[in-house]
């Protein structure tokens, strides 16, 4: 998609020219899955697929919102004075949620704005199209109304919208990666302290292939909340013997000594994933930094095994993609990304092998599942920004 297309879309919709354009990416996560609400580490990066917006001031004291991804909804008008109106159960809830949270934090929306949005992230694919929309809206409102919030404030507002307004108990990883991303770098974020570090993604002759199951993540939100609850339950049980707040505080030997307190097979599996995944993420980041791609790739695959067997957030579609990916020549590692239960997986693949990889994994998937998967070579991009 080009900036030109967004400008043209705005003009067609609102019958005048836009004045500003913005972009918010999607994200993938290299490793550190389901650790962000456990006080652990994540290692995500932003990708070049995402949401674009063209905007212009209006004279109506309202936001007028149009998304080319939901043309059936038409232009939705949200009066500036009615930000607290009930949700409409449309894509505009993300807009309304962000505007509301920012207004509560002191932003003053003193004039109306027309906003045209068009995204090229596959919808419901676990590449964080919703966090992308939140950060897009946050950045537009922050810039146009000179609200002067810091990037990390916008990140936290986005999480608040998910948790309190949309009703998904998600952690901070998606909004963080989408707001703070940098081209060709991943971010090692400690979700407990919010300290972070950029590390270059140096993959030599390899690329990251995103594999989309095209299975919509239905039920994902309720299962997600269930996993989160299981981890809280595990912490409560461990607290009978050891003073911790999060599973991310435990290293493997300490966890081993207190596992008996969990006394339940599901609880043991969930906690084991959270603890070992956090440790694995730190090792993987060090391996990537040291250029040890073989170790990095094996840790990525180990994360996938833990997500499939201990955390149980994969399913037939993701398992089919990942197991077939790992059989191909030139593959360093593969695993599901994001919340799971459908959505996308990633594989680290030798550049020269990519066409063959896509045709082999694609054929095996279609044969087993009955419909096609999609494949994209990831382009690691900047975070949310105004386009010049
Ligand atoms: C979703 C959530 C994130 C994170 C991942 C799993 O993407 O929005 O906060 O928990 O799942 O790692």
Tab-separated table of C-alpha atoms in Angstrom, residues 33-289:
chain	number	residue	atom	x	y	z
A	33	UNK	CA	5.112	-15.817	24.246
A	34	UNK	CA	2.498	-15.561	26.984
A	35	UNK	CA	5.154	-14.106	29.267
A	36	UNK	CA	4.077	-10.458	29.192
A	37	UNK	CA	1.306	-10.860	31.786
A	38	UNK	CA	3.624	-13.037	33.865
A	39	UNK	CA	6.253	-10.357	34.487
A	40	UNK	CA	8.604	-12.013	31.999
A	41	UNK	CA	10.554	-10.954	28.920
A	42	UNK	CA	9.318	-10.610	25.336
A	43	UNK	CA	11.327	-10.119	22.145
A	44	UNK	CA	8.996	-8.671	19.488
A	45	UNK	CA	9.466	-6.449	16.462
A	46	UNK	CA	7.233	-4.322	14.239
A	47	UNK	CA	6.530	-5.356	10.630
A	48	UNK	CA	5.859	-3.363	7.484
A	49	UNK	CA	2.252	-4.572	7.224
A	50	UNK	CA	-0.088	-2.368	9.238
A	51	UNK	CA	-2.724	0.360	9.281
A	52	UNK	CA	-2.530	3.644	7.374
A	53	UNK	CA	-4.568	6.779	8.050
A	54	UNK	CA	-5.204	10.038	6.209
A	55	UNK	CA	-6.846	12.807	8.194
A	56	UNK	CA	-8.167	16.347	7.928
A	57	UNK	CA	-9.862	18.809	10.271
A	58	UNK	CA	-13.648	19.282	9.905
A	59	UNK	CA	-16.114	21.945	11.090
A	60	UNK	CA	-18.590	19.559	12.721
A	61	UNK	CA	-17.389	19.086	16.323
A	62	UNK	CA	-17.242	15.382	15.728
A	63	UNK	CA	-14.931	12.625	14.610
A	64	UNK	CA	-16.027	11.146	11.305
A	65	UNK	CA	-14.475	7.736	10.840
A	66	UNK	CA	-14.215	5.543	7.775
A	67	UNK	CA	-12.304	2.285	7.353
A	68	UNK	CA	-11.738	0.833	3.901
A	69	UNK	CA	-11.488	-2.547	5.686
A	70	UNK	CA	-15.107	-2.231	6.882
A	71	UNK	CA	-16.817	-0.395	4.003
A	72	UNK	CA	-20.196	-1.822	5.011
A	73	UNK	CA	-20.074	0.358	8.156
A	74	UNK	CA	-19.836	3.538	6.048
A	75	UNK	CA	-18.811	6.826	7.693
A	76	UNK	CA	-19.390	6.693	11.422
A	77	UNK	CA	-19.876	9.971	13.214
A	78	UNK	CA	-18.809	10.283	16.821
A	79	UNK	CA	-19.607	13.705	18.353
A	80	UNK	CA	-16.748	15.108	20.467
A	81	UNK	CA	-19.214	15.511	23.329
A	82	UNK	CA	-20.283	11.853	23.220
A	83	UNK	CA	-17.059	9.940	23.795
A	84	UNK	CA	-18.673	8.271	26.781
A	85	UNK	CA	-21.575	6.887	24.748
A	86	UNK	CA	-21.890	3.063	24.861
A	87	UNK	CA	-19.742	0.876	22.602
A	88	UNK	CA	-21.175	0.182	19.150
A	89	UNK	CA	-19.486	-3.197	18.688
A	90	UNK	CA	-17.788	-1.959	15.524
A	91	UNK	CA	-14.167	-1.292	14.652
A	92	UNK	CA	-14.733	2.258	15.876
A	93	UNK	CA	-14.817	0.973	19.483
A	94	UNK	CA	-11.013	1.011	19.357
A	95	UNK	CA	-11.099	4.634	18.284
A	96	UNK	CA	-13.665	5.597	20.877
A	97	UNK	CA	-11.804	3.684	23.602
A	98	UNK	CA	-8.499	5.451	22.883
A	99	UNK	CA	-10.138	8.875	22.602
A	100	UNK	CA	-11.909	8.298	25.892
A	101	UNK	CA	-8.850	7.135	27.792
A	102	UNK	CA	-6.798	10.035	26.417
A	103	UNK	CA	-9.510	12.538	27.337
A	104	UNK	CA	-9.591	11.116	30.868
A	105	UNK	CA	-5.823	11.641	31.012
A	106	UNK	CA	-6.228	15.296	30.020
A	107	UNK	CA	-6.296	15.476	26.200
A	108	UNK	CA	-8.572	18.256	24.903
A	109	UNK	CA	-10.296	17.540	21.598
A	110	UNK	CA	-11.159	21.070	20.540
A	111	UNK	CA	-12.120	20.539	16.894
A	112	UNK	CA	-13.541	17.805	14.673
A	113	UNK	CA	-11.447	15.428	12.595
A	114	UNK	CA	-12.183	13.258	9.550
A	115	UNK	CA	-10.186	10.041	9.545
A	116	UNK	CA	-9.805	7.538	6.720
A	117	UNK	CA	-8.135	4.233	7.599
A	118	UNK	CA	-6.919	1.395	5.436
A	119	UNK	CA	-4.871	-1.568	6.668
A	120	UNK	CA	-3.107	-4.455	4.976
A	121	UNK	CA	-2.691	-6.692	8.021
A	122	UNK	CA	-4.613	-9.917	7.643
A	123	UNK	CA	-7.575	-9.536	10.016
A	124	UNK	CA	-7.751	-11.815	13.069
A	125	UNK	CA	-4.385	-13.357	12.185
A	126	UNK	CA	-2.627	-12.655	15.454
A	127	UNK	CA	-0.403	-9.901	14.028
A	128	UNK	CA	-2.078	-7.393	16.354
A	129	UNK	CA	-4.345	-5.485	14.033
A	130	UNK	CA	-6.239	-4.143	17.055
A	131	UNK	CA	-3.170	-2.851	18.923
A	132	UNK	CA	-2.040	-1.334	15.615
A	133	UNK	CA	-5.326	0.534	15.344
A	134	UNK	CA	-5.045	1.719	18.953
A	135	UNK	CA	-1.531	3.071	18.461
A	136	UNK	CA	-2.524	4.678	15.156
A	137	UNK	CA	-5.405	6.487	16.858
A	138	UNK	CA	-3.258	7.369	19.885
A	139	UNK	CA	-0.556	8.893	17.700
A	140	UNK	CA	-3.019	10.834	15.529
A	141	UNK	CA	-4.810	12.329	18.536
A	142	UNK	CA	-1.556	12.996	20.388
A	143	UNK	CA	-0.080	14.871	17.407
A	144	UNK	CA	-3.147	16.762	16.162
A	145	UNK	CA	-4.328	17.967	19.584
A	146	UNK	CA	-0.807	18.448	20.930
A	147	UNK	CA	-1.588	16.309	23.930
A	148	UNK	CA	2.130	15.719	24.584
A	149	UNK	CA	1.839	12.203	25.916
A	150	UNK	CA	5.071	10.181	25.861
A	151	UNK	CA	5.141	7.094	23.616
A	152	UNK	CA	5.032	4.830	26.677
A	153	UNK	CA	1.867	6.620	27.879
A	154	UNK	CA	0.182	5.834	24.560
A	155	UNK	CA	1.266	2.207	24.950
A	156	UNK	CA	-0.332	2.038	28.403
A	157	UNK	CA	-3.506	3.742	27.150
A	158	UNK	CA	-3.791	1.067	24.458
A	159	UNK	CA	-3.496	-1.710	27.044
A	160	UNK	CA	-6.134	0.013	29.174
A	161	UNK	CA	-8.491	0.130	26.182
A	162	UNK	CA	-8.045	-3.626	25.620
A	163	UNK	CA	-8.408	-4.512	29.298
A	164	UNK	CA	-11.128	-2.147	30.498
A	165	UNK	CA	-13.036	-1.231	27.356
A	166	UNK	CA	-12.782	-4.108	24.877
A	167	UNK	CA	-12.551	-6.737	27.632
A	168	UNK	CA	-9.415	-8.680	26.641
A	169	UNK	CA	-6.976	-9.082	29.516
A	170	UNK	CA	-3.901	-8.744	27.278
A	171	UNK	CA	-0.421	-7.675	28.350
A	172	UNK	CA	1.745	-4.837	27.087
A	173	UNK	CA	3.754	-6.552	24.338
A	174	UNK	CA	1.679	-5.686	21.261
A	175	UNK	CA	1.183	-1.999	21.905
A	176	UNK	CA	4.812	-1.672	22.994
A	177	UNK	CA	6.202	-3.304	19.858
A	178	UNK	CA	3.890	-1.347	17.575
A	179	UNK	CA	4.644	2.019	19.134
A	180	UNK	CA	8.362	1.576	19.823
A	181	UNK	CA	9.509	-0.615	16.911
A	182	UNK	CA	12.568	0.191	14.807
A	183	UNK	CA	13.521	-1.089	11.359
A	184	UNK	CA	15.602	-4.281	11.488
A	185	UNK	CA	15.629	-4.383	15.287
A	186	UNK	CA	13.829	-6.408	17.897
A	187	UNK	CA	13.089	-5.178	21.415
A	188	UNK	CA	14.009	-7.206	24.462
A	189	UNK	CA	11.461	-5.910	26.967
A	190	UNK	CA	11.271	-6.816	30.642
A	191	UNK	CA	7.522	-6.509	31.191
A	192	UNK	CA	8.017	-6.292	34.942
A	193	UNK	CA	10.278	-3.222	34.999
A	194	UNK	CA	9.518	-1.962	31.452
A	195	UNK	CA	13.272	-1.712	30.835
A	196	UNK	CA	14.065	-2.508	27.220
A	197	UNK	CA	16.891	-2.827	24.786
A	198	UNK	CA	17.005	-2.781	20.981
A	199	UNK	CA	18.923	-5.624	19.348
A	200	UNK	CA	19.623	-5.827	15.603
A	201	UNK	CA	18.013	-8.797	13.867
A	202	UNK	CA	21.095	-10.160	12.133
A	203	UNK	CA	19.977	-13.344	10.422
A	204	UNK	CA	22.807	-13.627	7.853
A	205	UNK	CA	21.335	-15.407	4.802
A	206	UNK	CA	18.042	-16.186	6.507
A	207	UNK	CA	14.668	-14.461	6.581
A	208	UNK	CA	11.594	-14.714	8.758
A	209	UNK	CA	8.622	-16.209	6.959
A	210	UNK	CA	5.196	-15.454	8.447
A	211	UNK	CA	2.765	-18.321	7.902
A	212	UNK	CA	-0.923	-17.509	8.267
A	213	UNK	CA	-3.219	-20.441	9.084
A	214	UNK	CA	-6.197	-18.405	7.835
A	215	UNK	CA	-8.007	-19.867	10.775
A	216	UNK	CA	-9.719	-16.994	12.553
A	217	UNK	CA	-8.889	-16.715	16.200
A	218	UNK	CA	-12.455	-17.283	17.392
A	219	UNK	CA	-12.725	-18.143	21.050
A	220	UNK	CA	-9.175	-16.918	21.390
A	221	UNK	CA	-10.162	-14.133	23.752
A	222	UNK	CA	-11.911	-16.379	26.257
A	223	UNK	CA	-9.108	-18.976	26.109
A	224	UNK	CA	-6.581	-16.177	26.520
A	225	UNK	CA	-8.304	-14.921	29.653
A	226	UNK	CA	-8.451	-18.529	30.897
A	227	UNK	CA	-4.663	-18.962	30.516
A	228	UNK	CA	-4.064	-15.737	32.327
A	229	UNK	CA	-6.279	-16.876	35.150
A	230	UNK	CA	-4.464	-20.244	35.339
A	231	UNK	CA	-1.153	-18.405	35.766
A	232	UNK	CA	-2.558	-16.226	38.541
A	233	UNK	CA	-3.827	-19.349	40.229
A	234	UNK	CA	-0.357	-20.938	39.959
A	235	UNK	CA	1.233	-17.859	41.541
A	236	UNK	CA	-1.252	-18.041	44.416
A	237	UNK	CA	-0.316	-21.674	45.057
A	238	UNK	CA	3.434	-21.001	44.860
A	239	UNK	CA	3.047	-18.116	47.303
A	240	UNK	CA	2.340	-20.682	50.033
A	241	UNK	CA	6.040	-21.496	49.918
A	242	UNK	CA	7.886	-18.649	48.226
A	243	UNK	CA	7.486	-14.886	48.135
A	244	UNK	CA	6.868	-14.005	44.471
A	245	UNK	CA	4.496	-11.738	42.583
A	246	UNK	CA	5.010	-13.144	39.063
A	247	UNK	CA	6.106	-16.409	37.485
A	248	UNK	CA	8.746	-14.386	35.620
A	249	UNK	CA	10.693	-13.990	38.858
A	250	UNK	CA	11.537	-17.694	38.996
A	251	UNK	CA	14.515	-19.393	37.381
A	252	UNK	CA	14.323	-23.080	36.465
A	253	UNK	CA	16.045	-24.530	39.599
A	254	UNK	CA	13.920	-22.450	41.983
A	255	UNK	CA	10.730	-23.361	40.129
A	256	UNK	CA	11.757	-27.011	40.347
A	257	UNK	CA	12.017	-26.809	44.125
A	258	UNK	CA	8.531	-25.388	44.557
A	259	UNK	CA	6.611	-27.179	41.794
A	260	UNK	CA	5.161	-29.566	44.400
A	261	UNK	CA	3.021	-26.681	45.643
A	262	UNK	CA	1.127	-26.598	42.357
A	263	UNK	CA	-0.144	-30.152	42.849
A	264	UNK	CA	-2.169	-30.151	39.641
A	265	UNK	CA	-1.087	-31.259	36.141
A	266	UNK	CA	-2.582	-28.262	34.322
A	267	UNK	CA	-1.178	-25.773	36.791
A	268	UNK	CA	2.290	-27.350	36.516
A	269	UNK	CA	2.233	-27.182	32.728
A	270	UNK	CA	1.076	-23.569	32.539
A	271	UNK	CA	3.581	-22.363	35.131
A	272	UNK	CA	6.416	-24.397	33.595
A	273	UNK	CA	5.792	-22.688	30.270
A	274	UNK	CA	5.777	-19.207	31.792
A	275	UNK	CA	8.981	-19.809	33.790
A	276	UNK	CA	11.013	-21.627	31.124
A	277	UNK	CA	9.806	-19.391	28.276
A	278	UNK	CA	11.079	-16.345	30.120
A	279	UNK	CA	14.498	-17.948	30.656
A	280	UNK	CA	14.564	-19.144	27.061
A	281	UNK	CA	13.828	-15.645	25.792
A	282	UNK	CA	16.864	-14.243	27.583
A	283	UNK	CA	19.062	-17.001	26.176
A	284	UNK	CA	17.655	-16.525	22.684
A	285	UNK	CA	18.324	-12.779	22.743
A	286	UNK	CA	21.928	-13.436	23.806
A	287	UNK	CA	22.337	-16.065	21.081
A	288	UNK	CA	21.040	-13.686	18.411
A	289	UNK	CA	23.330	-10.957	19.709
